[in-house]
Every structure is written in C-alpha cells, then in structure tokens.
PDB file of C-alpha atoms in Angstrom:
ATOM      1  CA  MET A   1     -49.599  17.122  -8.165  1.00  0.00           C
ATOM      2  CA  LYS A   2     -49.053  15.594  -4.237  1.00  0.00           C
ATOM      3  CA  LYS A   3     -49.221  12.324  -5.348  1.00  0.00           C
ATOM      4  CA  PHE A   4     -45.836  12.824  -7.126  1.00  0.00           C
ATOM      5  CA  PHE A   5     -43.778  14.372  -4.219  1.00  0.00           C
ATOM      6  CA  ILE A   6     -44.814  11.570  -1.916  1.00  0.00           C
ATOM      7  CA  LEU A   7     -43.447   8.992  -4.732  1.00  0.00           C
ATOM      8  CA  SER A   8     -40.965  11.085  -5.071  1.00  0.00           C
ATOM      9  CA  VAL A   9     -40.436  11.353  -1.774  1.00  0.00           C
ATOM     10  CA  MET A  10     -40.604   7.395  -1.147  1.00  0.00           C
ATOM     11  CA  LEU A  11     -37.776   6.829  -3.637  1.00  0.00           C
ATOM     12  CA  THR A  12     -36.089   8.687  -2.737  1.00  0.00           C
ATOM     13  CA  ALA A  13     -35.836   7.397   0.952  1.00  0.00           C
ATOM     14  CA  ALA A  14     -35.624   4.018  -0.578  1.00  0.00           C
ATOM     15  CA  MET A  15     -32.896   5.057  -2.870  1.00  0.00           C
ATOM     16  CA  ALA A  16     -30.897   6.041   0.170  1.00  0.00           C
ATOM     17  CA  ALA A  17     -31.581   3.104   2.482  1.00  0.00           C
ATOM     18  CA  SER A  18     -30.454   0.507  -0.639  1.00  0.00           C
ATOM     19  CA  ALA A  19     -26.753   1.756  -0.079  1.00  0.00           C
ATOM     20  CA  GLN A  20     -26.882   1.874   3.544  1.00  0.00           C
ATOM     21  CA  MET A  21     -24.610  -1.192   4.650  1.00  0.00           C
ATOM     22  CA  LYS A  22     -23.442  -1.809   7.738  1.00  0.00           C
ATOM     23  CA  ILE A  23     -19.681  -4.123   7.406  1.00  0.00           C
ATOM     24  CA  ALA A  24     -19.601  -6.714   9.266  1.00  0.00           C
ATOM     25  CA  PRO A  25     -17.797  -9.464   8.052  1.00  0.00           C
ATOM     26  CA  LYS A  26     -18.226 -13.051   9.056  1.00  0.00           C
ATOM     27  CA  MET A  27     -16.013 -14.267  12.152  1.00  0.00           C
ATOM     28  CA  GLU A  28     -15.520 -17.948  13.395  1.00  0.00           C
ATOM     29  CA  LYS A  29     -12.544 -19.319  15.481  1.00  0.00           C
ATOM     30  CA  GLY A  30      -9.524 -21.506  12.478  1.00  0.00           C
ATOM     31  CA  MET A  31     -10.593 -18.361  10.248  1.00  0.00           C
ATOM     32  CA  THR A  32      -7.285 -16.854   8.110  1.00  0.00           C
ATOM     33  CA  LYS A  33      -6.940 -14.436   5.538  1.00  0.00           C
ATOM     34  CA  VAL A  34      -3.487 -13.082   3.690  1.00  0.00           C
ATOM     35  CA  TYR A  35      -3.221  -9.671   1.947  1.00  0.00           C
ATOM     36  CA  ASN A  36      -0.681  -9.099  -0.160  1.00  0.00           C
ATOM     37  CA  VAL A  37       0.202  -5.422   0.642  1.00  0.00           C
ATOM     38  CA  VAL A  38       1.924  -3.539  -2.143  1.00  0.00           C
ATOM     39  CA  ALA A  39       2.900   0.291  -0.816  1.00  0.00           C
ATOM     40  CA  THR A  40       4.406   2.686  -3.564  1.00  0.00           C
ATOM     41  CA  THR A  41       6.304   6.101  -2.290  1.00  0.00           C
ATOM     42  CA  ALA A  42       7.004   9.526  -3.868  1.00  0.00           C
ATOM     43  CA  VAL A  43       9.451  11.911  -2.165  1.00  0.00           C
ATOM     44  CA  PRO A  44      10.345  15.348  -4.154  1.00  0.00           C
ATOM     45  CA  GLY A  45      14.235  14.684  -4.445  1.00  0.00           C
ATOM     46  CA  GLN A  46      14.230  11.101  -3.627  1.00  0.00           C
ATOM     47  CA  LYS A  47      13.502   7.635  -5.655  1.00  0.00           C
ATOM     48  CA  GLU A  48       9.968   6.070  -4.985  1.00  0.00           C
ATOM     49  CA  VAL A  49      10.179   2.741  -2.313  1.00  0.00           C
ATOM     50  CA  ASN A  50       8.829   0.274  -2.857  1.00  0.00           C
ATOM     51  CA  ILE A  51       7.578  -1.515  -0.280  1.00  0.00           C
ATOM     52  CA  THR A  52       5.676  -4.809   0.349  1.00  0.00           C
ATOM     53  CA  THR A  53       4.682  -6.884   2.790  1.00  0.00           C
ATOM     54  CA  ASP A  54       2.218 -10.264   3.615  1.00  0.00           C
ATOM     55  CA  GLN A  55       0.175  -9.791   5.703  1.00  0.00           C
ATOM     56  CA  LYS A  56      -1.366 -13.244   7.975  1.00  0.00           C
ATOM     57  CA  MET A  57      -4.900 -12.731   9.898  1.00  0.00           C
ATOM     58  CA  THR A  58      -5.995 -15.721  12.226  1.00  0.00           C
ATOM     59  CA  VAL A  59      -9.812 -15.848  13.935  1.00  0.00           C
ATOM     60  CA  THR A  60      -7.642 -17.023  17.368  1.00  0.00           C
ATOM     61  CA  GLU A  61     -10.272 -16.606  20.057  1.00  0.00           C
ATOM     62  CA  ALA A  62     -14.506 -15.976  19.771  1.00  0.00           C
ATOM     63  CA  THR A  63     -15.602 -14.124  22.698  1.00  0.00           C
ATOM     64  CA  ALA A  64     -17.862 -12.806  24.640  1.00  0.00           C
ATOM     65  CA  ASP A  65     -17.833  -9.944  23.421  1.00  0.00           C
ATOM     66  CA  GLY A  66     -16.513 -10.256  19.766  1.00  0.00           C
ATOM     67  CA  TYR A  67     -13.315 -11.462  18.574  1.00  0.00           C
ATOM     68  CA  VAL A  68      -9.466 -11.742  19.280  1.00  0.00           C
ATOM     69  CA  VAL A  69      -7.206 -11.669  16.061  1.00  0.00           C
ATOM     70  CA  ASP A  70      -3.543 -12.062  15.275  1.00  0.00           C
ATOM     71  CA  ILE A  71      -2.242 -10.354  12.958  1.00  0.00           C
ATOM     72  CA  GLU A  72       1.234 -11.091  11.658  1.00  0.00           C
ATOM     73  CA  THR A  73       3.461  -9.256   8.796  1.00  0.00           C
ATOM     74  CA  THR A  74       4.929 -12.930   7.633  1.00  0.00           C
ATOM     75  CA  ALA A  75       6.676 -11.425   5.123  1.00  0.00           C
ATOM     76  CA  PHE A  76       9.157  -8.038   4.440  1.00  0.00           C
ATOM     77  CA  LYS A  77      10.571  -6.490   0.630  1.00  0.00           C
ATOM     78  CA  SER A  78      11.587  -3.144   0.002  1.00  0.00           C
ATOM     79  CA  ASP A  79      13.916  -1.493  -2.117  1.00  0.00           C
ATOM     80  CA  ALA A  80      14.688   1.778  -0.616  1.00  0.00           C
ATOM     81  CA  THR A  81      18.454   1.918  -1.830  1.00  0.00           C
ATOM     82  CA  PRO A  82      21.017   2.763   1.221  1.00  0.00           C
ATOM     83  CA  ASP A  83      21.122   6.710   0.707  1.00  0.00           C
ATOM     84  CA  ASN A  84      17.741   7.186   0.892  1.00  0.00           C
ATOM     85  CA  ILE A  85      16.818   8.623   4.158  1.00  0.00           C
ATOM     86  CA  ALA A  86      13.135   8.459   4.039  1.00  0.00           C
ATOM     87  CA  GLY A  87      12.741   5.750   2.170  1.00  0.00           C
ATOM     88  CA  GLN A  88      14.847   4.044   5.517  1.00  0.00           C
ATOM     89  CA  LEU A  89      12.880   4.858   7.582  1.00  0.00           C
ATOM     90  CA  LEU A  90       9.700   4.656   6.122  1.00  0.00           C
ATOM     91  CA  SER A  91      11.532   0.205   5.476  1.00  0.00           C
ATOM     92  CA  GLY A  92      12.130   0.827   9.091  1.00  0.00           C
ATOM     93  CA  ALA A  93       8.713   0.908  10.008  1.00  0.00           C
ATOM     94  CA  ALA A  94       7.796  -1.144   8.187  1.00  0.00           C
ATOM     95  CA  GLU A  95      10.162  -3.887   9.227  1.00  0.00           C
ATOM     96  CA  MET A  96       9.768  -3.138  13.113  1.00  0.00           C
ATOM     97  CA  MET A  97       6.472  -5.030  12.659  1.00  0.00           C
ATOM     98  CA  THR A  98       7.978  -7.912  10.669  1.00  0.00           C
ATOM     99  CA  ASN A  99       7.298 -11.830  12.239  1.00  0.00           C
ATOM    100  CA  LEU A 100       5.419  -9.673  15.935  1.00  0.00           C
ATOM    101  CA  ASN A 101       2.051 -11.607  16.803  1.00  0.00           C
ATOM    102  CA  VAL A 102       0.458  -8.988  17.274  1.00  0.00           C
ATOM    103  CA  ARG A 103      -3.499 -10.065  19.041  1.00  0.00           C
ATOM    104  CA  VAL A 104      -6.663  -7.811  18.434  1.00  0.00           C
ATOM    105  CA  ALA A 105      -9.485  -7.347  19.813  1.00  0.00           C
ATOM    106  CA  THR A 106     -12.746  -7.132  18.010  1.00  0.00           C
ATOM    107  CA  ASN A 107     -16.504  -5.878  18.932  1.00  0.00           C
ATOM    108  CA  LYS A 108     -18.549  -8.635  17.306  1.00  0.00           C
ATOM    109  CA  ASP A 109     -18.816  -6.324  14.318  1.00  0.00           C
ATOM    110  CA  GLY A 110     -14.415  -7.616  13.382  1.00  0.00           C
ATOM    111  CA  LYS A 111     -13.917  -3.546  14.551  1.00  0.00           C
ATOM    112  CA  PRO A 112     -10.844  -3.292  16.433  1.00  0.00           C
ATOM    113  CA  GLU A 113     -10.884  -2.064  20.344  1.00  0.00           C
ATOM    114  CA  LYS A 114      -7.188  -3.272  22.234  1.00  0.00           C
ATOM    115  CA  ILE A 115      -4.293  -4.665  21.428  1.00  0.00           C
ATOM    116  CA  VAL A 116      -4.879  -7.502  23.854  1.00  0.00           C
ATOM    117  CA  ASN A 117      -0.936  -8.570  23.959  1.00  0.00           C
ATOM    118  CA  TYR A 118       0.826  -4.960  23.467  1.00  0.00           C
ATOM    119  CA  ASP A 119       2.837  -5.460  26.819  1.00  0.00           C
ATOM    120  CA  GLU A 120       4.778  -8.780  25.361  1.00  0.00           C
ATOM    121  CA  LEU A 121       5.388  -6.331  22.712  1.00  0.00           C
ATOM    122  CA  LYS A 122       6.695  -3.997  23.764  1.00  0.00           C
ATOM    123  CA  PRO A 123      10.334  -5.122  25.242  1.00  0.00           C
ATOM    124  CA  ARG A 124      10.557  -7.156  21.638  1.00  0.00           C
ATOM    125  CA  ILE A 125       9.554  -3.763  19.786  1.00  0.00           C
ATOM    126  CA  ASP A 126      11.797  -1.351  21.555  1.00  0.00           C
ATOM    127  CA  LYS A 127      15.001  -3.851  20.136  1.00  0.00           C
ATOM    128  CA  MET A 128      13.740  -3.998  17.451  1.00  0.00           C
ATOM    129  CA  ALA A 129      14.073  -0.476  17.422  1.00  0.00           C
ATOM    130  CA  ASP A 130      18.074  -0.243  18.818  1.00  0.00           C
ATOM    131  CA  GLN A 131      18.890  -2.628  15.766  1.00  0.00           C
ATOM    132  CA  LEU A 132      17.039  -0.606  12.791  1.00  0.00           C
ATOM    133  CA  VAL A 133      18.951   2.067  14.473  1.00  0.00           C
ATOM    134  CA  GLU A 134      22.139   0.638  13.776  1.00  0.00           C
ATOM    135  CA  LYS A 135      21.403  -0.498  10.779  1.00  0.00           C
ATOM    136  CA  LEU A 136      19.201   2.901   9.674  1.00  0.00           C
ATOM    137  CA  TYR A 137      23.032   4.261  10.509  1.00  0.00           C
ATOM    138  CA  LYS A 138      25.473   2.223   9.091  1.00  0.00           C
ATOM    139  CA  ALA A 139      23.467   2.574   5.691  1.00  0.00           C
ATOM    140  CA  VAL A 140      23.333   6.662   5.564  1.00  0.00           C
ATOM    141  CA  PRO A 141      25.844   7.369   8.015  1.00  0.00           C
ATOM    142  CA  GLN A 142      25.621  11.401   8.102  1.00  0.00           C
ATOM    143  CA  LEU A 143      21.853  10.564   9.764  1.00  0.00           C
ATOM    144  CA  SER A 144      23.837  10.019  12.717  1.00  0.00           C
ATOM    145  CA  GLN A 145      25.350  13.548  13.068  1.00  0.00           C
ATOM    146  CA  MET A 146      21.239  15.369  12.085  1.00  0.00           C
ATOM    147  CA  LEU A 147      19.655  12.323  14.616  1.00  0.00           C
ATOM    148  CA  PRO A 148      20.990  10.986  17.944  1.00  0.00           C
ATOM    149  CA  LYS A 149      20.109   7.939  18.085  1.00  0.00           C
ATOM    150  CA  GLU A 150      17.584   8.581  21.602  1.00  0.00           C
ATOM    151  CA  PRO A 151      16.264  10.744  19.685  1.00  0.00           C
ATOM    152  CA  LEU A 152      15.973   8.670  16.460  1.00  0.00           C
ATOM    153  CA  LYS A 153      14.740   5.821  17.934  1.00  0.00           C
ATOM    154  CA  GLN A 154      12.194   7.472  20.074  1.00  0.00           C
ATOM    155  CA  GLN A 155      10.832   8.768  16.900  1.00  0.00           C
ATOM    156  CA  LEU A 156      10.184   5.222  15.104  1.00  0.00           C
ATOM    157  CA  MET A 157       8.912   4.411  18.774  1.00  0.00           C
ATOM    158  CA  GLU A 158       6.449   6.698  18.613  1.00  0.00           C
ATOM    159  CA  GLY A 159       4.433   5.107  15.482  1.00  0.00           C
ATOM    160  CA  VAL A 160       4.480   1.793  17.586  1.00  0.00           C
ATOM    161  CA  THR A 161       2.255   2.739  20.492  1.00  0.00           C
ATOM    162  CA  GLU A 162       0.330   1.266  22.296  1.00  0.00           C
ATOM    163  CA  GLU A 163      -1.765   3.682  20.371  1.00  0.00           C
ATOM    164  CA  LYS A 164      -0.322   3.656  16.661  1.00  0.00           C
ATOM    165  CA  ILE A 165      -0.849   0.281  16.685  1.00  0.00           C
ATOM    166  CA  LEU A 166      -4.574   0.514  16.977  1.00  0.00           C
ATOM    167  CA  GLN A 167      -4.849   3.007  14.281  1.00  0.00           C
ATOM    168  CA  GLY A 168      -2.874   1.664  12.283  1.00  0.00           C
ATOM    169  CA  PHE A 169      -5.620  -1.398  12.320  1.00  0.00           C
ATOM    170  CA  GLN A 170      -8.647   1.099  11.479  1.00  0.00           C
ATOM    171  CA  ASN A 171      -6.843   3.557   9.222  1.00  0.00           C
ATOM    172  CA  ALA A 172      -7.832   3.336   5.535  1.00  0.00           C
ATOM    173  CA  THR A 173      -5.166   1.104   3.834  1.00  0.00           C
ATOM    174  CA  SER A 174      -6.611  -1.706   6.817  1.00  0.00           C
ATOM    175  CA  VAL A 175      -9.118  -4.113   5.836  1.00  0.00           C
ATOM    176  CA  MET A 176     -10.950  -3.791   9.202  1.00  0.00           C
ATOM    177  CA  ALA A 177     -10.969  -0.185   8.766  1.00  0.00           C
ATOM    178  CA  LEU A 178     -14.751   0.094   8.405  1.00  0.00           C
ATOM    179  CA  ASN A 179     -15.548  -3.045  10.063  1.00  0.00           C
ATOM    180  CA  GLY A 180     -18.372  -2.032  12.835  1.00  0.00           C
ATOM    181  CA  LYS A 181     -19.431   1.034  10.089  1.00  0.00           C
ATOM    182  CA  THR A 182     -22.818   1.889   8.890  1.00  0.00           C
ATOM    183  CA  VAL A 183     -22.343   3.625   5.696  1.00  0.00           C
ATOM    184  CA  MET A 184     -24.471   5.149   3.212  1.00  0.00           C
ATOM    185  CA  THR A 185     -23.628   7.695   0.261  1.00  0.00           C
ATOM    186  CA  GLY A 186     -23.030  11.239   1.775  1.00  0.00           C
ATOM    187  CA  ALA A 187     -22.093   9.465   4.898  1.00  0.00           C
ATOM    188  CA  GLN A 188     -19.272  11.972   6.637  1.00  0.00           C
ATOM    189  CA  GLU A 189     -16.944  10.955   9.962  1.00  0.00           C
ATOM    190  CA  ASP A 190     -14.189  13.447  11.822  1.00  0.00           C
ATOM    191  CA  TYR A 191     -11.210  10.934  12.817  1.00  0.00           C
ATOM    192  CA  VAL A 192      -8.038  11.567  13.820  1.00  0.00           C
ATOM    193  CA  ASN A 193      -5.326   9.993  12.380  1.00  0.00           C
ATOM    194  CA  GLU A 194      -1.571   8.799  12.608  1.00  0.00           C
ATOM    195  CA  GLN A 195      -0.146  11.539  11.509  1.00  0.00           C
ATOM    196  CA  ASP A 196      -2.486  13.520  14.651  1.00  0.00           C
ATOM    197  CA  MET A 197      -4.487  15.222  12.181  1.00  0.00           C
ATOM    198  CA  LYS A 198      -7.833  15.945  12.403  1.00  0.00           C
ATOM    199  CA  MET A 199     -10.277  14.996   9.490  1.00  0.00           C
ATOM    200  CA  LYS A 200     -12.983  14.645   7.713  1.00  0.00           C
ATOM    201  CA  ARG A 201     -14.213  11.625   5.292  1.00  0.00           C
ATOM    202  CA  MET A 202     -17.315  11.084   3.047  1.00  0.00           C
ATOM    203  CA  TYR A 203     -18.550   7.493   1.423  1.00  0.00           C
ATOM    204  CA  PHE A 204     -19.882   6.661  -1.103  1.00  0.00           C
ATOM    205  CA  VAL A 205     -21.474   2.786  -1.815  1.00  0.00           C
ATOM    206  CA  ASN A 206     -22.371   1.710  -4.781  1.00  0.00           C
ATOM    207  CA  GLY A 207     -22.735  -2.404  -3.641  1.00  0.00           C
ATOM    208  CA  LYS A 208     -19.830  -3.951  -2.175  1.00  0.00           C
ATOM    209  CA  ASN A 209     -17.691  -1.798  -3.805  1.00  0.00           C
ATOM    210  CA  ILE A 210     -17.492   1.334  -1.188  1.00  0.00           C
ATOM    211  CA  VAL A 211     -15.122   4.456  -1.694  1.00  0.00           C
ATOM    212  CA  THR A 212     -13.709   6.810   1.032  1.00  0.00           C
ATOM    213  CA  ASN A 213     -12.557  10.405   0.444  1.00  0.00           C
ATOM    214  CA  SER A 214     -11.609  12.778   2.835  1.00  0.00           C
ATOM    215  CA  SER A 215      -9.236  16.163   3.954  1.00  0.00           C
ATOM    216  CA  MET A 216      -7.799  17.482   6.442  1.00  0.00           C
ATOM    217  CA  ASN A 217      -9.786  20.381   8.711  1.00  0.00           C
ATOM    218  CA  MET A 218      -8.277  21.864  10.700  1.00  0.00           C
ATOM    219  CA  SER A 219      -8.098  25.239  12.315  1.00  0.00           C
ATOM    220  CA  ASN A 220      -5.423  27.330  12.224  1.00  0.00           C
ATOM    221  CA  ASP A 221      -4.790  27.080  15.438  1.00  0.00           C
ATOM    222  CA  GLU A 222      -4.945  23.918  15.291  1.00  0.00           C
ATOM    223  CA  LEU A 223      -2.279  23.916  12.518  1.00  0.00           C
ATOM    224  CA  LYS A 224      -0.494  25.591  14.457  1.00  0.00           C
ATOM    225  CA  ALA A 225      -0.074  24.009  17.804  1.00  0.00           C
ATOM    226  CA  LEU A 226       0.366  20.821  16.042  1.00  0.00           C
ATOM    227  CA  ILE A 227       3.310  21.672  13.500  1.00  0.00           C
ATOM    228  CA  ILE A 228       5.368  23.533  16.966  1.00  0.00           C
ATOM    229  CA  ALA A 229       4.624  19.958  18.407  1.00  0.00           C
ATOM    230  CA  GLN A 230       6.575  17.692  15.719  1.00  0.00           C
ATOM    231  CA  VAL A 231       9.134  20.941  15.421  1.00  0.00           C
ATOM    232  CA  GLU A 232       9.809  20.484  18.897  1.00  0.00           C
ATOM    233  CA  LYS A 233       9.892  16.423  18.366  1.00  0.00           C
ATOM    234  CA  ALA A 234      11.623  16.326  15.736  1.00  0.00           C
ATOM    235  CA  ALA A 235      14.206  19.496  15.522  1.00  0.00           C
ATOM    236  CA  PRO A 236      13.648  19.996  19.333  1.00  0.00           C
ATOM    237  CA  ASP A 237      16.609  22.940  18.964  1.00  0.00           C
ATOM    238  CA  GLN A 238      14.516  25.137  16.485  1.00  0.00           C
ATOM    239  CA  ALA A 239      11.180  25.008  18.628  1.00  0.00           C
ATOM    240  CA  ASP A 240      11.749  27.660  19.932  1.00  0.00           C
ATOM    241  CA  MET A 241      12.332  30.142  16.876  1.00  0.00           C
ATOM    242  CA  ILE A 242       9.567  28.610  14.875  1.00  0.00           C
ATOM    243  CA  LYS A 243       7.660  29.511  18.026  1.00  0.00           C
ATOM    244  CA  GLN A 244       8.360  32.579  17.707  1.00  0.00           C
ATOM    245  CA  ASN A 245       8.211  32.846  14.123  1.00  0.00           C
ATOM    246  CA  ILE A 246       5.229  30.568  13.573  1.00  0.00           C
ATOM    247  CA  ASP A 247       2.462  33.541  12.302  1.00  0.00           C
ATOM    248  CA  THR A 248       4.802  34.835   9.128  1.00  0.00           C
ATOM    249  CA  LEU A 249       6.216  31.407   8.194  1.00  0.00           C
ATOM    250  CA  MET A 250       2.439  29.896   7.751  1.00  0.00           C
ATOM    251  CA  LYS A 251       1.778  32.658   5.671  1.00  0.00           C
ATOM    252  CA  SER A 252       4.380  32.563   3.505  1.00  0.00           C
ATOM    253  CA  GLY A 253       3.577  28.928   3.189  1.00  0.00           C
ATOM    254  CA  MET A 254       6.560  27.645   4.777  1.00  0.00           C
ATOM    255  CA  LEU A 255       4.837  25.189   6.930  1.00  0.00           C
ATOM    256  CA  LYS A 256       1.800  24.794   5.102  1.00  0.00           C
ATOM    257  CA  MET A 257       0.176  21.290   5.682  1.00  0.00           C
ATOM    258  CA  ASP A 258      -2.214  19.939   4.279  1.00  0.00           C
ATOM    259  CA  MET A 259      -3.052  15.195   4.207  1.00  0.00           C
ATOM    260  CA  LYS A 260      -6.008  13.912   1.210  1.00  0.00           C
ATOM    261  CA  GLU A 261      -7.040  10.420   1.160  1.00  0.00           C
ATOM    262  CA  THR A 262      -8.819   8.655  -1.297  1.00  0.00           C
ATOM    263  CA  ALA A 263      -9.491   5.030  -0.612  1.00  0.00           C
ATOM    264  CA  THR A 264     -11.553   2.099  -2.509  1.00  0.00           C
ATOM    265  CA  TYR A 265     -12.249  -0.831  -1.210  1.00  0.00           C
ATOM    266  CA  ASP A 266     -13.777  -3.873  -2.276  1.00  0.00           C
ATOM    267  CA  LEU A 267     -16.029  -6.159  -0.531  1.00  0.00           C
ATOM    268  CA  GLN A 268     -16.061 -10.355  -1.051  1.00  0.00           C
ATOM    269  CA  ASP A 269     -19.503 -11.962   0.066  1.00  0.00           C
ATOM    270  CA  ASP A 270     -18.563 -12.446   3.298  1.00  0.00           C
ATOM    271  CA  GLY A 271     -17.851  -8.669   3.735  1.00  0.00           C
ATOM    272  CA  TRP A 272     -14.081  -9.664   4.538  1.00  0.00           C
ATOM    273  CA  VAL A 273     -12.268  -6.348   2.138  1.00  0.00           C
ATOM    274  CA  LYS A 274     -10.817  -8.329  -0.786  1.00  0.00           C
ATOM    275  CA  SER A 275      -9.375  -5.703  -2.379  1.00  0.00           C
ATOM    276  CA  VAL A 276      -8.041  -2.067  -1.137  1.00  0.00           C
ATOM    277  CA  THR A 277      -6.705   0.717  -3.262  1.00  0.00           C
ATOM    278  CA  VAL A 278      -5.606   4.148  -1.235  1.00  0.00           C
ATOM    279  CA  ASP A 279      -4.274   7.040  -2.959  1.00  0.00           C
ATOM    280  CA  THR A 280      -2.160   9.686  -0.055  1.00  0.00           C
ATOM    281  CA  THR A 281      -0.952  13.055  -0.763  1.00  0.00           C
ATOM    282  CA  VAL A 282       0.917  14.994   2.410  1.00  0.00           C
ATOM    283  CA  GLU A 283       1.992  18.152   2.351  1.00  0.00           C
ATOM    284  CA  THR A 284       4.221  18.721   4.976  1.00  0.00           C
ATOM    285  CA  MET A 285       7.052  22.128   5.429  1.00  0.00           C
ATOM    286  CA  GLY A 286       7.602  22.164   1.301  1.00  0.00           C
ATOM    287  CA  GLN A 287       7.577  18.723   0.638  1.00  0.00           C
ATOM    288  CA  THR A 288       5.350  16.666  -0.715  1.00  0.00           C
ATOM    289  CA  MET A 289       4.854  12.911  -0.414  1.00  0.00           C
ATOM    290  CA  LYS A 290       2.389  10.824  -2.460  1.00  0.00           C
ATOM    291  CA  THR A 291       1.906   6.888  -1.630  1.00  0.00           C
ATOM    292  CA  HIS A 292      -0.185   4.546  -3.509  1.00  0.00           C
ATOM    293  CA  SER A 293      -0.848   1.235  -1.911  1.00  0.00           C
ATOM    294  CA  VAL A 294      -3.051  -2.084  -3.299  1.00  0.00           C
ATOM    295  CA  THR A 295      -3.755  -5.227  -0.631  1.00  0.00           C
ATOM    296  CA  THR A 296      -4.854  -8.273  -2.483  1.00  0.00           C
ATOM    297  CA  CYS A 297      -6.562 -10.799  -0.657  1.00  0.00           C
ATOM    298  CA  LYS A 298      -4.426 -13.972  -1.701  1.00  0.00           C
TER     299      LYS A 298
END
C-alpha cells in the first residue's frame, strides 16, 4: 500500500509539473508581429458595436534589462451609429490610440513594464481628445447637455494615462498579458483591472492552450468606495445623494456591480500568441455590458 501511495504522489507531482508553463516569447531586434482585433460589444437598448483594429508590434531595441517593443494601431473601423452614445464613446477610446506609436519597455520575458515615450505621446493624445469631443458632440448633440466638454474630455483622458495604457497591455485581451508569468492549472492571482475593480484569476493549462477565468473579488466597503469614486467623476452633482443613500441603493440592487471574464490563449511555437478569445460581462448600476473579442496573428 505504501508503494502505491508513493507512486500516486509522484504521478500527481509529475502531472502538476507537466501542466506548468513559463510564458517567455522569443524576442530579437527587428521581429514584427501583426494582430487583428475584432471586438463586439452589446449594451442594453443599443445596437451591438463592432470595432476592428490592426496592431503592429515591432521589437526595436534589445536592452540590458529586456526589450523595447513599438506598438502601433495601424487600422481602425467601427460601425457605431451616430445616435449610439455608448458605441461612440467605446469607439472614441479606441480611435484615440490609432496611428500613435507606443513604445513599451519589457523585461527579458516580454512582460510590459513601462511606457517609454509617454511624455511625447501626452500632448498628441490631448489634442486627439479635443477633436474626439467635438466629433462626439456633432454625432450626438444631446451629449453636450449631459456632459460638458471638460468633464467629458477628463473622462476620456483618464482612460489613456500612462498607467491605464500600460494596464491595457497587461490585461486579458492583450497578446502580452501572459508574458513573464509561470502558469499552471489551478494557480490563482489577484489583480486590479482597468475599471479599478479588484479581480481574482484562475489558470487552466493544456499544452499551448491556456484558459483563464476571472471574477470580481471585492468587499462591500471596497465596492462602495469604487461606486462613489465613479459617480464623483461621471456625475459629481449626484455624488452627495449617492453617498447618503448608498447602503439602501446597494441593498435594492440598483448599484450592483460585478464582472466576469474568460480568456482563451493559443500560443505559437515561438511563444507569441497565435490567438486570444475573450468574453467579458460587466454589470454596473443596473446595466449589463457584454464584450466578445477575438485577436488573431496575421
């Protein structure tokens, strides 16, 4: 019996080791990858919005600490109709990064660690935000009554700070999201997403196929603080009312917030991502938004 027990322990350990994988794509100066991204977002009461982009990634430098990867969105297309406010805002956020060359410093394993040229990008992003606000007001005239120019621009700019851009390359929809990680079936990790939600992610590894399941992992007090912070940004005139009534509103379900995300990565022989499929469901204050995105190496 002892022999069988020892054998079973050794087999279990061997299986666990075989399911463990270090993600470190091959990188060398001059290497280029081009990815096509198709994202479909559904918001209640609005027509689905399809946003398609092409993203070119070029390893331009090999440094003592890792690499510099130039990332440029070279093509952008959206079918958001002029009267679709949510669709226009989603499209605008993606359009702001089009034709901007974002230089990302990575470690030796390709993990994104810093935006090298953010100071150079910031004034260009600021100018594009002004142009985008005017475009949105022209497409959706009633938006100017709902959100004055400066608060709207501020919300747009908050999504393209250096921290948020870096987070974008580290999140599930990015082909760089797993770089530098050692993953194995059953492993879990905590992280904060681009919506400032605390999340918990679990991994499932099967050869070059990796699946991650994520769900929101926040206490009631953390959730209350997040909701108040979001209301203060989006509708500051309603912030005091929300603060005074937040417990009642949360119990009623009117301020329910939740997020779930499933991502499936297929890797190429060189460690770069072949494709990523991501399904995300976000519940915010009575509204549910679902996004399905597919990223494919061209």
